[in-house]
Amino acid sequence: MYVESNFQRVRIDLAYDGGAFAGWAKQPGLVTVQGCLEQALALITRVDLQVTVAGRTDAGVHASAQTVHVDIPRENWARIPGRSKRAPKIALETRLRGAMTRVLADAEAQLGLPSTMRGFMQGAISIHHVSAVSADFDARFSALSRRYEYLIADNSLHQALPVQRLSCWQVESSLDIDYMNNAARELLGLHDFLSFCKPRVGATTIRELRELEFERRDDAVIAARIVADAFCHNMVRSLVGSLVMLGAGERSYEWLLDRIENPQRDATVKLAPANGLSLAEISYPEAAHYKTQAERTRNTRKLPVEKRPK
Amino acid sequence: MYVESNFQRVRIDLAYDGGAFAGWAKQPGLVTVQGCLEQALALITRVDLQVTVAGRTDAGVHASAQTVHVDIPRENWARIPGRSKRAPKIALETRLRGAMTRVLADAEAQLGLPSTMRGFMQGAISIHHVSAVSADFDARFSALSRRYEYLIADNSLHQALPVQRLSCWQVESSLDIDYMNNAARELLGLHDFLSFCKPRVGATTIRELRELEFERRDDAVIAARIVADAFCHNMVRSLVGSLVMLGAGERSYEWLLDRIENPQRDATVKLAPANGLSLAEISYPEAAHYKTQAERTRNTRKLPVEKRPK
């Protein structure tokens, strides 16, 4: 029997400057991305809604491409265009940008920024796209993979650029990118990344790392590209922190191999700062596969027997 | 008769994030770049010093390469290395970076930034280089030319990047760069730029514009390169603002030509926002020419008779 849902599921694609927020997740009394987004949605729909995010980001971590979904009661959905003849999703996109301007102005007042920084929060969240999707779409579980970018300004940059400090890790040594890339290849594939994670109770730390590569851009900034099916908490920052230690000659190739072959919580692993990190892409399958992908993801990832730690 | 000067003239090359300051020039009660630099110098030399800057920048304008000079009494200069065996200029460079860390921490406290932005001011000023120079060197008057960079993120960028809002002007239209560059060429050479300046009493608005070109980078951001012997107040931002109006189809080629052929204060000229602008280079002659260049600069620039406005 087919039952029409009472909700319209909506997908929102957005970007943000993590430096302006106390992280993604809503926290009472703090200015967070989720908090601002839900406030803006409430201003428009007049109902309290909770969004589900593809990749939670920590305080200071940016996103150039983040995805969420939210279920809007059909009644409220239908009212979004008001007297205009626009489709609800077109109206929502426009109105969400307007509401965000107000919410960010309030956030700026709440933060008590000095008058010389007036307008700092405007544009700190950018709404890229709003679409109406089927209830099969799950921003978190339907995702096939996540791509992160990590920027590093090392000593090869003759001169530090103060503006870059907000989106680059400024490292004092000169990094050997080739050495880092050779080591990074050893980490690819399905592994238990416990040595590089802050584990959550009851959750696995097994992930499939698909890409991890450092490239020096024309402006001498090093950009790391990191792709996995999903990441556990702190994983990208730990991997980058560890490889930078190798590139600076502070740790050996063998040390890194031992971390991945003998997974354990490890205080010698260094966390790269949050401000260099940016969530850059969430990949989804064709709409027909939203549901099966979500089911597949929900089955806890398992290592094949021969790769399980002894 | 040769008299040994009682001062050592010192050249300091530095960079800063203009968004963090109420401009270059010292102002009571405000956090400014000059204020922070002079505080750091006073911590080290134990004497109040005043620096002379190559290019004053307005609130919000960045510098990736700024130059100042300062005269340090010989007695204080000799004491800078303390018990170390370093040369005074080497010691000053190291100690200036250390003192700046303290001054910027104090500035952050003065600004009352929220705890989620802790550390925001660290690195907002970067000391690139300190050198001992002859008294002939004048950071302002010995300069041969200034180069500015202006960054624009137009609609050709599919998606706005929130982190970029701090260093790019985000424009809603798609800009026609070729048209802008054709028009920009008409502005090159010696002109009275009164239509594009906020004139200072008793000062000329005649300048020699040497380069003005827009280029789309690989990341789709438009970077303008602007070089002149010197700029009058608001000149770079007015030129960029005017050419962007042309590129967006809001003003004509003829309108621009009229502005340069009939110089007058003009409310139709639009000022591009400060945050897209960065002072990128100050060029100086060989040391032997510091003095003659300074004398040449001090002679007010004059238009040849045939170019004077009727």
GROMACS .gro file of C-alpha atoms in nm, chain A residues 13 15-22 30-31 62-65 111-117 119-126 128-129 158-163 165-167 170 218, chain B residues 13 15-22 30-31 62-65 111-117 119-126 128-129 158-163 165-167 170 218:
model
   86
   13ASP     CA    1   2.377   2.241  -0.053
   15ALA     CA    2   2.926   2.627   0.216
   16TYR     CA    3   3.070   2.801   0.521
   17ASP     CA    4   3.373   2.960   0.680
   18GLY     CA    5   3.436   2.738   0.982
   19GLY     CA    6   3.645   3.006   1.153
   20ALA     CA    7   3.330   3.205   1.224
   21PHE     CA    8   3.147   2.924   1.407
   22ALA     CA    9   3.174   2.693   1.707
   30LEU     CA   10   2.696   2.920   2.078
   31VAL     CA   11   2.690   3.032   1.716
   62HIS     CA   12   3.541   2.492   0.664
   63ALA     CA   13   3.310   2.350   0.399
   64SER     CA   14   3.313   2.453   0.034
   65ALA     CA   15   3.045   2.189  -0.031
  111LEU     CA   16   2.933   3.732   1.918
  112GLY     CA   17   2.990   4.096   2.013
  113LEU     CA   18   3.243   4.161   1.735
  114PRO     CA   19   3.407   4.505   1.744
  115SER     CA   20   3.270   4.775   1.513
  116THR     CA   21   3.586   4.756   1.299
  117MET     CA   22   3.479   4.401   1.202
  119GLY     CA   23   2.982   4.268   0.846
  120PHE     CA   24   3.235   3.992   0.922
  121MET     CA   25   2.961   3.727   0.951
  122GLN     CA   26   2.783   3.825   0.626
  123GLY     CA   27   2.857   3.555   0.372
  124ALA     CA   28   3.005   3.321   0.634
  125ILE     CA   29   2.735   3.073   0.528
  126SER     CA   30   2.646   3.059   0.158
  128HIS     CA   31   2.435   2.715  -0.298
  129HIS     CA   32   2.129   2.517  -0.395
  158HIS     CA   33   5.915   3.284   0.096
  159GLN     CA   34   5.676   3.500   0.295
  160ALA     CA   35   5.376   3.420   0.510
  161LEU     CA   36   5.049   3.576   0.391
  162PRO     CA   37   4.843   3.689   0.690
  163VAL     CA   38   4.511   3.648   0.504
  165ARG     CA   39   4.633   3.205   0.810
  166LEU     CA   40   4.253   3.162   0.822
  167SER     CA   41   4.248   2.876   0.570
  170GLN     CA   42   5.133   2.763   0.840
  218ASP     CA   43   5.130   2.744  -0.851
  323ASP     CA   44   5.912   4.464   0.539
  325ALA     CA   45   5.241   4.192   0.560
  326TYR     CA   46   4.900   4.206   0.724
  327ASP     CA   47   4.535   4.106   0.710
  328GLY     CA   48   4.357   4.438   0.685
  329GLY     CA   49   4.028   4.283   0.800
  330ALA     CA   50   4.164   4.257   1.151
  331PHE     CA   51   4.254   4.626   1.187
  332ALA     CA   52   4.103   4.974   1.180
  340LEU     CA   53   4.163   5.148   1.798
  341VAL     CA   54   4.368   4.845   1.692
  372HIS     CA   55   4.541   4.408   0.314
  373ALA     CA   56   4.913   4.416   0.242
  374SER     CA   57   5.115   4.119   0.123
  375ALA     CA   58   5.420   4.348   0.100
  421LEU     CA   59   3.885   4.376   2.061
  422GLY     CA   60   3.693   4.142   2.292
  423LEU     CA   61   3.665   3.863   2.034
  424PRO     CA   62   3.451   3.565   2.142
  425SER     CA   63   3.629   3.254   2.277
  426THR     CA   64   3.537   3.062   1.960
  427MET     CA   65   3.765   3.302   1.767
  429GLY     CA   66   4.389   3.313   1.823
  430PHE     CA   67   4.226   3.504   1.537
  431MET     CA   68   4.476   3.791   1.563
  432GLN     CA   69   4.786   3.567   1.573
  433GLY     CA   70   4.962   3.600   1.238
  434ALA     CA   71   4.745   3.897   1.135
  435ILE     CA   72   5.073   4.090   1.103
  436SER     CA   73   5.375   3.902   0.968
  438HIS     CA   74   5.904   3.944   0.670
  439HIS     CA   75   6.240   4.114   0.695
  468HIS     CA   76   2.955   2.864  -0.980
  469GLN     CA   77   2.952   2.880  -0.603
  470ALA     CA   78   3.060   3.147  -0.358
  471LEU     CA   79   3.333   3.040  -0.117
  472PRO     CA   80   3.266   3.186   0.228
  473VAL     CA   81   3.637   3.189   0.321
  475ARG     CA   82   3.468   3.678   0.127
  476LEU     CA   83   3.749   3.813   0.347
  477SER     CA   84   3.983   3.880   0.054
  480GLN     CA   85   3.191   3.904  -0.438
  528ASP     CA   86   4.265   2.903  -1.278
   0.00000   0.00000   0.00000
